Amino acid sequence: MRSIWNGSISFGLVSIPVKLMNATENHSISFRQIHVADGGRIRYHKVCELDEEEIPASETVKAYEDADGTVIPVTEEDLASLPLPTAKTIEIEGFVPASAIDPLQLDSAYYLSANGVPAAKPYALLREALRRSGKVAVAKYALRGRERLGMLRVVDDVIAMHGLLWPDEIRAPEGVAPDSGVKIRDAELDLADALMNTLGDADLGALRDDYREAVEELVTAKAAGEPVGEAEGEEPEGKVIDLMAALESSVRAAKESHGEGEGREGEVADVHPIGSGRGGGAKKSGGSAPRKKTAAKKAAAKKTAPKKTTAKKSAPKKSAAKKTTAKKATARKTEAKGTAGKSADTGGAAKKGAPKKTTGGARRRTSA
C-alpha cells in the first residue's frame, strides 16, 4: 500500500516513526459527463471572473473571504509557517474505553505501519499496551491543511487510526424524533422481537453492493448492444396500513427465506391476529401447529375417501350373507327342537332351559 503521510506517533517521550496508509477503498462506479449529441467529454476549466481567461493550477492559491467580501490570499508557505505541533506528529492526548467514542464521530480509517527497523519495538510496545488495556488512544494530527482528531486502536497486529469529527461538528438531533405521543403495544414488541430473532445475525462478509453489480451489468449490456430490461415490481407506497399485519407477514417471509417455512405436503401455514393484551412471538408461532395437523388429516382423509366408498358398497353383500346363514341356523335349531320333543315323550320330559349337566346326571341314574 502507498503511504499518504509520513511522521511519528508521540507517546509521552517515546517517538515512533510511522507511515499512514488508507485502510479503505471506494468501489463505486464513477461516471463522466458527455455531450449527448456527439458524445464529447464535458470538462471544467478554471476561469478568472475578471478577465475571463483560463488560469493554470500553478497560478492559483487559496484565499479566505471575509464577511464584508474582502479576499485574503493564504499561501502554502503561510500555512507551513504556523506553529502546528501535529504537522508531522500524531500527538496522543489520552486513553478512553472504546465505548466512550460516539460512532457518529467516526470518519476515515487508516493503517499505521512502523517506518524503519528502529521503529519496530516502540510500535509493538504501543500496540500491546493498547491490546492489554482494552482501551483506545485519542490523538490529534494534521492532514491536508487542517488539524484533526483521531482514535488509535489495534486491528489484528496493526495499529489503525480512525479520523474523528470534532465534538462541535456533531449536530444535536433536535426535532428529528417522532412525537412523544406514539404508544407501542407489548404484542407489537413481541412480533418485532420474533422478527429480529428470525432474521438472526448479519453476516457482514456476505453482504454485496447489489446496485453496483446491476450498474456493471447495465453497462456491459449497453456496450454489447443488448436490450436493457425494465425494473420489475412496483414501487413501495411508503405507508403501513396495519402494523401488526405487516410484522406478521415479515416474520413469515423471514422464516420462509431461512427455510423454516417449508412444510410437508398437506400442511398449511397460517397467520392469526394476536390480541393486544396477550400474545408473544413464541405463543404466536406455537399456536399454528394444531391447524397444520388438522389440515394434514383432512388431506389424508380426502386421499382415502375412494377406499371407504368401496367398503360401503360391498357392505350389503356381507349383510345378505349373514342373513342367509342366520336362517339356516334357525332351521337347524327348529329341527333339533322337534327331535328333542319326540325324545321327551318316550324318555321323560325335560325342563326347558335345564343345563346339560342335569341331563347328564339323569342319564347316569337311569343306567344305574
mmCIF file of C-alpha atoms in Angstrom:
data_model
loop_
_atom_site.group_PDB
_atom_site.id
_atom_site.type_symbol
_atom_site.label_atom_id
_atom_site.label_comp_id
_atom_site.label_asym_id
_atom_site.label_seq_id
_atom_site.Cartn_x
_atom_site.Cartn_y
_atom_site.Cartn_z
ATOM 1 C CA MET A 1 0.000 0.000 0.000
ATOM 2 C CA ARG A 2 1.177 3.506 -0.788
ATOM 3 C CA SER A 3 1.695 5.841 2.147
ATOM 4 C CA ILE A 4 -0.055 9.226 2.079
ATOM 5 C CA TRP A 5 1.688 10.752 5.097
ATOM 6 C CA ASN A 6 4.979 10.257 6.938
ATOM 7 C CA GLY A 7 5.514 11.322 10.512
ATOM 8 C CA SER A 8 5.651 9.875 14.011
ATOM 9 C CA ILE A 9 3.470 8.917 16.958
ATOM 10 C CA SER A 10 4.257 10.849 20.120
ATOM 11 C CA PHE A 11 3.676 8.507 23.089
ATOM 12 C CA GLY A 12 4.936 10.541 26.047
ATOM 13 C CA LEU A 13 8.656 10.852 25.479
ATOM 14 C CA VAL A 14 8.611 7.922 23.050
ATOM 15 C CA SER A 15 8.604 8.798 19.357
ATOM 16 C CA ILE A 16 7.543 6.124 16.860
ATOM 17 C CA PRO A 17 8.227 6.842 13.156
ATOM 18 C CA VAL A 18 5.209 5.700 11.141
ATOM 19 C CA LYS A 19 3.671 5.784 7.682
ATOM 20 C CA LEU A 20 -0.015 6.499 7.151
ATOM 21 C CA MET A 21 -1.963 4.482 4.551
ATOM 22 C CA ASN A 22 -5.626 4.402 3.592
ATOM 23 C CA ALA A 23 -7.408 1.422 5.170
ATOM 24 C CA THR A 24 -10.425 1.623 2.876
ATOM 25 C CA GLU A 25 -11.067 1.958 -0.846
ATOM 26 C CA ASN A 26 -14.011 3.111 -2.897
ATOM 27 C CA HIS A 27 -15.524 0.568 -5.296
ATOM 28 C CA SER A 28 -18.375 2.725 -6.549
ATOM 29 C CA ILE A 29 -18.634 3.215 -10.309
ATOM 30 C CA SER A 30 -17.676 6.696 -11.436
ATOM 31 C CA PHE A 31 -19.381 8.370 -14.380
ATOM 32 C CA ARG A 32 -18.256 11.160 -16.694
ATOM 33 C CA GLN A 33 -20.355 13.863 -18.255
ATOM 34 C CA ILE A 34 -20.619 13.946 -22.033
ATOM 35 C CA HIS A 35 -22.399 15.967 -24.702
ATOM 36 C CA VAL A 36 -25.401 13.810 -25.590
ATOM 37 C CA ALA A 37 -25.420 14.986 -29.225
ATOM 38 C CA ASP A 38 -21.898 13.864 -30.177
ATOM 39 C CA GLY A 39 -20.540 12.056 -27.099
ATOM 40 C CA GLY A 40 -17.824 14.631 -26.442
ATOM 41 C CA ARG A 41 -16.402 14.900 -22.921
ATOM 42 C CA ILE A 42 -17.537 17.812 -20.755
ATOM 43 C CA ARG A 43 -14.607 19.315 -18.863
ATOM 44 C CA TYR A 44 -14.327 22.034 -16.276
ATOM 45 C CA HIS A 45 -11.933 24.923 -16.688
ATOM 46 C CA LYS A 46 -10.739 27.389 -14.089
ATOM 47 C CA VAL A 47 -11.603 30.816 -15.430
ATOM 48 C CA CYS A 48 -10.857 34.140 -13.784
ATOM 49 C CA GLU A 49 -14.129 36.052 -13.458
ATOM 50 C CA LEU A 50 -12.359 39.385 -14.033
ATOM 51 C CA ASP A 51 -10.560 38.804 -17.334
ATOM 52 C CA GLU A 52 -12.499 35.632 -18.289
ATOM 53 C CA GLU A 53 -9.274 33.807 -19.087
ATOM 54 C CA GLU A 54 -8.455 30.210 -18.152
ATOM 55 C CA ILE A 55 -5.910 30.067 -15.297
ATOM 56 C CA PRO A 56 -3.440 27.161 -14.847
ATOM 57 C CA ALA A 57 -3.145 25.461 -11.467
ATOM 58 C CA SER A 58 0.312 26.956 -10.909
ATOM 59 C CA GLU A 59 -1.203 30.455 -10.748
ATOM 60 C CA THR A 60 -3.939 29.655 -8.232
ATOM 61 C CA VAL A 61 -3.637 29.977 -4.455
ATOM 62 C CA LYS A 62 -6.009 29.591 -1.517
ATOM 63 C CA ALA A 63 -7.807 32.587 -0.116
ATOM 64 C CA TYR A 64 -10.159 33.415 2.744
ATOM 65 C CA GLU A 65 -13.190 35.565 2.060
ATOM 66 C CA ASP A 66 -14.113 37.866 4.919
ATOM 67 C CA ALA A 67 -17.679 38.712 5.909
ATOM 68 C CA ASP A 68 -17.504 42.032 4.066
ATOM 69 C CA GLY A 69 -16.335 40.316 0.852
ATOM 70 C CA THR A 70 -12.623 41.069 1.287
ATOM 71 C CA VAL A 71 -10.464 38.258 -0.137
ATOM 72 C CA ILE A 72 -7.275 37.435 1.809
ATOM 73 C CA PRO A 73 -4.755 35.176 -0.009
ATOM 74 C CA VAL A 74 -3.233 32.343 2.090
ATOM 75 C CA THR A 75 -0.307 30.503 0.510
ATOM 76 C CA GLU A 76 1.131 27.086 1.377
ATOM 77 C CA GLU A 77 4.185 28.879 2.807
ATOM 78 C CA ASP A 78 1.926 30.785 5.167
ATOM 79 C CA LEU A 79 0.340 27.561 6.420
ATOM 80 C CA ALA A 80 3.707 25.823 6.758
ATOM 81 C CA SER A 81 4.995 28.664 8.978
ATOM 82 C CA LEU A 82 2.251 28.103 11.569
ATOM 83 C CA PRO A 83 3.466 26.647 14.897
ATOM 84 C CA LEU A 84 1.480 23.414 14.485
ATOM 85 C CA PRO A 85 2.977 20.597 16.587
ATOM 86 C CA THR A 86 0.805 17.997 14.874
ATOM 87 C CA ALA A 87 2.002 18.889 11.355
ATOM 88 C CA LYS A 88 4.231 15.796 11.326
ATOM 89 C CA THR A 89 3.264 14.159 14.603
ATOM 90 C CA ILE A 90 0.288 12.175 15.883
ATOM 91 C CA GLU A 91 0.008 13.511 19.437
ATOM 92 C CA ILE A 92 -1.643 11.026 21.831
ATOM 93 C CA GLU A 93 -3.725 13.023 24.303
ATOM 94 C CA GLY A 94 -5.014 10.154 26.443
ATOM 95 C CA PHE A 95 -6.804 6.820 26.566
ATOM 96 C CA VAL A 96 -10.516 6.012 26.905
ATOM 97 C CA PRO A 97 -12.742 2.917 26.576
ATOM 98 C CA ALA A 98 -13.878 2.311 23.017
ATOM 99 C CA SER A 99 -17.487 2.736 24.159
ATOM 100 C CA ALA A 100 -16.725 6.373 25.026
ATOM 101 C CA ILE A 101 -16.356 7.223 21.313
ATOM 102 C CA ASP A 102 -19.653 8.128 19.684
ATOM 103 C CA PRO A 103 -19.963 6.236 16.352
ATOM 104 C CA LEU A 104 -21.285 9.479 14.841
ATOM 105 C CA GLN A 105 -17.754 10.876 15.149
ATOM 106 C CA LEU A 106 -16.095 8.126 13.075
ATOM 107 C CA ASP A 107 -14.622 9.334 9.811
ATOM 108 C CA SER A 108 -11.900 7.970 7.503
ATOM 109 C CA ALA A 109 -9.831 4.925 8.519
ATOM 110 C CA TYR A 110 -6.067 4.487 8.145
ATOM 111 C CA TYR A 111 -3.361 1.918 8.867
ATOM 112 C CA LEU A 112 -0.185 2.948 10.654
ATOM 113 C CA SER A 113 2.987 0.985 9.878
ATOM 114 C CA ALA A 114 6.372 1.209 11.529
ATOM 115 C CA ASN A 115 8.713 3.333 9.398
ATOM 116 C CA GLY A 116 12.051 1.540 9.567
ATOM 117 C CA VAL A 117 13.625 -1.170 11.721
ATOM 118 C CA PRO A 118 14.264 1.058 14.808
ATOM 119 C CA ALA A 119 10.541 1.852 14.972
ATOM 120 C CA ALA A 120 9.507 -1.820 15.225
ATOM 121 C CA LYS A 121 9.949 -2.213 19.007
ATOM 122 C CA PRO A 122 8.233 1.014 20.184
ATOM 123 C CA TYR A 123 5.474 0.319 17.650
ATOM 124 C CA ALA A 124 4.930 -3.184 19.071
ATOM 125 C CA LEU A 125 5.075 -1.770 22.624
ATOM 126 C CA LEU A 126 2.250 0.689 21.958
ATOM 127 C CA ARG A 127 0.238 -1.981 20.143
ATOM 128 C CA GLU A 128 0.455 -4.473 23.016
ATOM 129 C CA ALA A 129 -0.242 -1.778 25.613
ATOM 130 C CA LEU A 130 -3.442 -0.856 23.766
ATOM 131 C CA ARG A 131 -4.404 -4.516 23.389
ATOM 132 C CA ARG A 132 -3.909 -5.337 27.084
ATOM 133 C CA SER A 133 -5.664 -2.226 28.369
ATOM 134 C CA GLY A 134 -8.705 -2.754 26.172
ATOM 135 C CA LYS A 135 -8.743 0.998 25.535
ATOM 136 C CA VAL A 136 -8.216 3.256 22.534
ATOM 137 C CA ALA A 137 -5.910 6.250 22.241
ATOM 138 C CA VAL A 138 -7.286 9.702 21.450
ATOM 139 C CA ALA A 139 -4.868 11.780 19.398
ATOM 140 C CA LYS A 140 -4.560 14.932 17.309
ATOM 141 C CA TYR A 141 -2.884 15.071 13.899
ATOM 142 C CA ALA A 142 -2.722 17.370 10.889
ATOM 143 C CA LEU A 143 -3.627 16.220 7.388
ATOM 144 C CA ARG A 144 -4.493 18.092 4.183
ATOM 145 C CA GLY A 145 -4.138 21.511 5.681
ATOM 146 C CA ARG A 146 -6.135 21.111 8.874
ATOM 147 C CA GLU A 147 -5.772 19.645 12.348
ATOM 148 C CA ARG A 148 -7.916 16.625 13.050
ATOM 149 C CA LEU A 149 -8.955 14.377 15.882
ATOM 150 C CA GLY A 150 -8.132 10.662 15.724
ATOM 151 C CA MET A 151 -8.598 7.362 17.546
ATOM 152 C CA LEU A 152 -5.915 4.667 17.592
ATOM 153 C CA ARG A 153 -6.899 1.028 18.119
ATOM 154 C CA VAL A 154 -5.486 -2.435 17.412
ATOM 155 C CA VAL A 155 -6.677 -4.410 14.368
ATOM 156 C CA ASP A 156 -5.027 -7.848 14.288
ATOM 157 C CA ASP A 157 -1.337 -6.919 14.641
ATOM 158 C CA VAL A 158 -1.625 -3.417 13.220
ATOM 159 C CA ILE A 159 -2.378 -0.053 14.796
ATOM 160 C CA ALA A 160 -5.289 1.525 12.953
ATOM 161 C CA MET A 161 -6.300 5.174 13.194
ATOM 162 C CA HIS A 162 -9.826 6.482 12.649
ATOM 163 C CA GLY A 163 -10.312 10.108 11.874
ATOM 164 C CA LEU A 164 -12.874 11.651 14.229
ATOM 165 C CA LEU A 165 -15.114 14.628 13.815
ATOM 166 C CA TRP A 166 -14.708 17.272 16.473
ATOM 167 C CA PRO A 167 -17.490 17.191 19.071
ATOM 168 C CA ASP A 168 -18.842 20.572 17.909
ATOM 169 C CA GLU A 169 -19.231 19.126 14.383
ATOM 170 C CA ILE A 170 -21.914 16.687 15.533
ATOM 171 C CA ARG A 171 -25.406 18.098 15.246
ATOM 172 C CA ALA A 172 -27.926 17.588 18.033
ATOM 173 C CA PRO A 173 -30.951 15.509 16.888
ATOM 174 C CA GLU A 174 -33.462 18.237 17.692
ATOM 175 C CA GLY A 175 -36.840 17.829 16.027
ATOM 176 C CA VAL A 176 -35.844 14.532 14.433
ATOM 177 C CA ALA A 177 -37.563 12.054 16.761
ATOM 178 C CA PRO A 178 -41.309 11.314 16.266
ATOM 179 C CA ASP A 179 -43.910 12.828 18.546
ATOM 180 C CA SER A 180 -43.816 11.548 22.128
ATOM 181 C CA GLY A 181 -47.494 10.522 21.888
ATOM 182 C CA VAL A 182 -46.689 7.316 19.969
ATOM 183 C CA LYS A 183 -47.523 4.197 22.007
ATOM 184 C CA ILE A 184 -46.157 0.733 21.317
ATOM 185 C CA ARG A 185 -48.131 -2.320 22.485
ATOM 186 C CA ASP A 186 -46.497 -5.392 24.002
ATOM 187 C CA ALA A 187 -47.843 -7.578 21.192
ATOM 188 C CA GLU A 188 -46.130 -5.353 18.625
ATOM 189 C CA LEU A 189 -42.848 -5.527 20.534
ATOM 190 C CA ASP A 190 -43.165 -9.320 20.753
ATOM 191 C CA LEU A 191 -43.606 -9.569 16.983
ATOM 192 C CA ALA A 192 -40.676 -7.213 16.422
ATOM 193 C CA ASP A 193 -38.532 -9.422 18.687
ATOM 194 C CA ALA A 194 -39.691 -12.522 16.785
ATOM 195 C CA LEU A 195 -38.722 -10.863 13.501
ATOM 196 C CA MET A 196 -35.286 -9.911 14.849
ATOM 197 C CA ASN A 197 -34.700 -13.454 16.116
ATOM 198 C CA THR A 198 -35.794 -14.955 12.788
ATOM 199 C CA LEU A 199 -33.516 -12.685 10.748
ATOM 200 C CA GLY A 200 -30.647 -13.588 13.083
ATOM 201 C CA ASP A 201 -27.136 -12.172 12.986
ATOM 202 C CA ALA A 202 -25.946 -10.229 9.958
ATOM 203 C CA ASP A 203 -23.050 -11.790 8.050
ATOM 204 C CA LEU A 204 -21.174 -8.639 7.068
ATOM 205 C CA GLY A 205 -18.720 -10.584 4.940
ATOM 206 C CA ALA A 206 -21.533 -11.930 2.745
ATOM 207 C CA LEU A 207 -23.146 -8.559 2.021
ATOM 208 C CA ARG A 208 -22.693 -7.191 -1.511
ATOM 209 C CA ASP A 209 -23.335 -3.940 -3.322
ATOM 210 C CA ASP A 210 -26.247 -5.104 -5.487
ATOM 211 C CA TYR A 211 -26.686 -1.678 -7.054
ATOM 212 C CA ARG A 212 -23.064 -1.534 -8.240
ATOM 213 C CA GLU A 213 -23.358 -5.020 -9.762
ATOM 214 C CA ALA A 214 -26.583 -4.001 -11.513
ATOM 215 C CA VAL A 215 -24.860 -0.909 -12.947
ATOM 216 C CA GLU A 216 -21.965 -3.053 -14.197
ATOM 217 C CA GLU A 217 -24.409 -5.429 -15.910
ATOM 218 C CA LEU A 218 -26.230 -2.452 -17.418
ATOM 219 C CA VAL A 219 -23.011 -1.005 -18.848
ATOM 220 C CA THR A 220 -21.946 -4.421 -20.200
ATOM 221 C CA ALA A 221 -25.330 -4.936 -21.878
ATOM 222 C CA LYS A 222 -25.328 -1.475 -23.471
ATOM 223 C CA ALA A 223 -21.758 -1.947 -24.707
ATOM 224 C CA ALA A 224 -22.764 -5.228 -26.376
ATOM 225 C CA GLY A 225 -25.859 -3.657 -27.921
ATOM 226 C CA GLU A 226 -28.191 -5.890 -25.937
ATOM 227 C CA PRO A 227 -31.627 -4.683 -24.797
ATOM 228 C CA VAL A 228 -31.852 -3.371 -21.265
ATOM 229 C CA GLY A 229 -34.609 -4.900 -19.137
ATOM 230 C CA GLU A 230 -37.072 -2.772 -17.251
ATOM 231 C CA ALA A 231 -37.280 -2.754 -13.477
ATOM 232 C CA GLU A 232 -39.552 -5.456 -12.095
ATOM 233 C CA GLY A 233 -42.134 -4.964 -9.376
ATOM 234 C CA GLU A 234 -43.994 -1.957 -8.124
ATOM 235 C CA GLU A 235 -42.590 0.849 -6.065
ATOM 236 C CA PRO A 236 -43.486 0.652 -2.379
ATOM 237 C CA GLU A 237 -46.116 3.083 -1.241
ATOM 238 C CA GLY A 238 -44.128 4.015 1.852
ATOM 239 C CA LYS A 239 -47.120 3.672 4.165
ATOM 240 C CA VAL A 240 -48.002 0.847 6.566
ATOM 241 C CA ILE A 241 -51.756 0.386 6.866
ATOM 242 C CA ASP A 242 -51.739 -2.352 9.523
ATOM 243 C CA LEU A 243 -48.560 -2.566 11.598
ATOM 244 C CA MET A 244 -49.450 -5.926 13.157
ATOM 245 C CA ALA A 245 -50.254 -7.483 9.775
ATOM 246 C CA ALA A 246 -47.019 -6.117 8.325
ATOM 247 C CA LEU A 247 -44.997 -7.563 11.218
ATOM 248 C CA GLU A 248 -46.712 -10.950 10.929
ATOM 249 C CA SER A 249 -46.091 -11.062 7.186
ATOM 250 C CA SER A 250 -42.457 -10.068 7.750
ATOM 251 C CA VAL A 251 -41.936 -12.883 10.283
ATOM 252 C CA ARG A 252 -43.500 -15.403 7.895
ATOM 253 C CA ALA A 253 -41.404 -14.184 4.950
ATOM 254 C CA ALA A 254 -38.222 -14.249 7.049
ATOM 255 C CA LYS A 255 -38.917 -17.831 8.130
ATOM 256 C CA GLU A 256 -39.525 -18.909 4.546
ATOM 257 C CA SER A 257 -36.300 -17.254 3.383
ATOM 258 C CA HIS A 258 -34.390 -19.116 6.114
ATOM 259 C CA GLY A 259 -36.020 -22.430 5.174
ATOM 260 C CA GLU A 260 -38.174 -22.603 8.296
ATOM 261 C CA GLY A 261 -41.495 -22.172 6.471
ATOM 262 C CA GLU A 262 -41.190 -25.200 4.163
ATOM 263 C CA GLY A 263 -43.698 -27.735 5.454
ATOM 264 C CA ARG A 264 -44.680 -31.242 4.389
ATOM 265 C CA GLU A 265 -47.409 -31.944 1.868
ATOM 266 C CA GLY A 266 -50.807 -31.025 3.209
ATOM 267 C CA GLU A 267 -49.528 -28.579 5.804
ATOM 268 C CA VAL A 268 -50.944 -25.091 5.611
ATOM 269 C CA ALA A 269 -49.085 -22.099 7.013
ATOM 270 C CA ASP A 270 -51.465 -19.632 8.589
ATOM 271 C CA VAL A 271 -51.002 -16.346 10.435
ATOM 272 C CA HIS A 272 -53.563 -15.281 13.026
ATOM 273 C CA PRO A 273 -54.034 -11.943 14.783
ATOM 274 C CA ILE A 274 -52.832 -11.568 18.357
ATOM 275 C CA GLY A 275 -54.850 -9.755 20.984
ATOM 276 C CA SER A 276 -53.397 -6.564 22.375
ATOM 277 C CA GLY A 277 -53.427 -7.854 25.949
ATOM 278 C CA ARG A 278 -51.893 -11.231 25.231
ATOM 279 C CA GLY A 279 -49.543 -12.949 22.960
ATOM 280 C CA GLY A 280 -45.883 -13.064 22.410
ATOM 281 C CA GLY A 281 -43.925 -14.187 19.434
ATOM 282 C CA ALA A 282 -43.488 -17.678 20.930
ATOM 283 C CA LYS A 283 -47.226 -18.155 21.558
ATOM 284 C CA LYS A 284 -47.999 -16.947 18.083
ATOM 285 C CA SER A 285 -45.749 -19.394 16.334
ATOM 286 C CA GLY A 286 -46.731 -22.242 18.642
ATOM 287 C CA GLY A 287 -50.465 -21.845 18.041
ATOM 288 C CA SER A 288 -50.285 -22.674 14.349
ATOM 289 C CA ALA A 289 -49.195 -26.299 14.883
ATOM 290 C CA PRO A 290 -52.696 -27.781 15.565
ATOM 291 C CA ARG A 291 -54.066 -26.183 12.409
ATOM 292 C CA LYS A 292 -51.272 -27.710 10.361
ATOM 293 C CA LYS A 293 -52.058 -31.165 11.799
ATOM 294 C CA THR A 294 -55.789 -30.734 11.136
ATOM 295 C CA ALA A 295 -55.094 -29.738 7.550
ATOM 296 C CA ALA A 296 -52.848 -32.759 7.135
ATOM 297 C CA LYS A 297 -55.597 -35.058 8.458
ATOM 298 C CA LYS A 298 -58.152 -33.545 6.077
ATOM 299 C CA ALA A 299 -55.791 -34.035 3.155
ATOM 300 C CA ALA A 300 -55.180 -37.645 4.191
ATOM 301 C CA ALA A 301 -58.942 -38.261 4.562
ATOM 302 C CA LYS A 302 -59.546 -36.973 1.045
ATOM 303 C CA LYS A 303 -56.924 -39.348 -0.332
ATOM 304 C CA THR A 304 -58.503 -42.402 1.387
ATOM 305 C CA ALA A 305 -62.115 -41.446 0.525
ATOM 306 C CA PRO A 306 -62.446 -43.758 -2.541
ATOM 307 C CA LYS A 307 -61.493 -46.812 -0.463
ATOM 308 C CA LYS A 308 -64.192 -46.022 2.122
ATOM 309 C CA THR A 309 -66.824 -45.719 -0.636
ATOM 310 C CA THR A 310 -65.900 -49.171 -1.956
ATOM 311 C CA ALA A 311 -66.251 -50.619 1.510
ATOM 312 C CA LYS A 312 -69.740 -49.157 1.858
ATOM 313 C CA LYS A 313 -70.833 -50.628 -1.483
ATOM 314 C CA SER A 314 -69.669 -54.106 -0.508
ATOM 315 C CA ALA A 315 -71.419 -53.945 2.866
ATOM 316 C CA PRO A 316 -74.881 -55.066 1.588
ATOM 317 C CA LYS A 317 -73.459 -58.342 0.203
ATOM 318 C CA LYS A 318 -71.933 -59.169 3.590
ATOM 319 C CA SER A 319 -75.239 -58.413 5.326
ATOM 320 C CA ALA A 320 -77.141 -60.658 2.899
ATOM 321 C CA ALA A 321 -74.701 -63.485 3.539
ATOM 322 C CA LYS A 322 -75.107 -63.065 7.278
ATOM 323 C CA LYS A 323 -78.934 -63.154 6.993
ATOM 324 C CA THR A 324 -78.853 -66.392 4.905
ATOM 325 C CA THR A 325 -76.573 -68.068 7.440
ATOM 326 C CA ALA A 326 -78.848 -66.984 10.297
ATOM 327 C CA LYS A 327 -81.904 -68.517 8.556
ATOM 328 C CA LYS A 328 -80.108 -71.840 8.106
ATOM 329 C CA ALA A 329 -79.059 -71.847 11.766
ATOM 330 C CA THR A 330 -82.669 -71.149 12.833
ATOM 331 C CA ALA A 331 -83.926 -74.042 10.700
ATOM 332 C CA ARG A 332 -81.392 -76.407 12.290
ATOM 333 C CA LYS A 333 -82.437 -75.326 15.769
ATOM 334 C CA THR A 334 -86.101 -75.936 14.906
ATOM 335 C CA GLU A 335 -85.316 -79.457 13.697
ATOM 336 C CA ALA A 336 -83.278 -80.142 16.825
ATOM 337 C CA LYS A 337 -86.181 -78.973 18.999
ATOM 338 C CA GLY A 338 -88.564 -81.266 17.148
ATOM 339 C CA THR A 339 -86.309 -84.259 17.718
ATOM 340 C CA ALA A 340 -85.856 -83.343 21.342
ATOM 341 C CA GLY A 341 -89.666 -83.168 21.738
ATOM 342 C CA LYS A 342 -90.090 -86.713 20.451
ATOM 343 C CA SER A 343 -87.419 -87.993 22.845
ATOM 344 C CA ALA A 344 -89.126 -86.248 25.723
ATOM 345 C CA ASP A 345 -92.401 -88.107 25.026
ATOM 346 C CA THR A 346 -90.696 -91.546 25.300
ATOM 347 C CA GLY A 347 -87.934 -90.981 27.917
ATOM 348 C CA GLY A 348 -89.450 -88.333 30.142
ATOM 349 C CA ALA A 349 -89.991 -84.623 29.553
ATOM 350 C CA ALA A 350 -87.022 -82.401 30.104
ATOM 351 C CA LYS A 351 -87.435 -78.944 31.542
ATOM 352 C CA LYS A 352 -86.871 -76.134 29.135
ATOM 353 C CA GLY A 353 -83.570 -74.310 29.735
ATOM 354 C CA ALA A 354 -82.113 -77.010 32.039
ATOM 355 C CA PRO A 355 -78.325 -77.280 31.979
ATOM 356 C CA LYS A 356 -76.616 -80.111 30.159
ATOM 357 C CA LYS A 357 -75.058 -81.284 33.447
ATOM 358 C CA THR A 358 -78.508 -82.008 34.833
ATOM 359 C CA THR A 359 -79.367 -84.044 31.745
ATOM 360 C CA GLY A 360 -76.130 -85.959 32.094
ATOM 361 C CA GLY A 361 -76.962 -86.786 35.740
ATOM 362 C CA ALA A 362 -80.400 -88.159 34.772
ATOM 363 C CA ARG A 363 -78.795 -90.477 32.240
ATOM 364 C CA ARG A 364 -76.458 -91.814 34.916
ATOM 365 C CA ARG A 365 -79.370 -92.583 37.274
ATOM 366 C CA THR A 366 -81.280 -94.400 34.520
ATOM 367 C CA SER A 367 -78.234 -96.565 33.791
ATOM 368 C CA ALA A 368 -77.947 -97.437 37.449
#
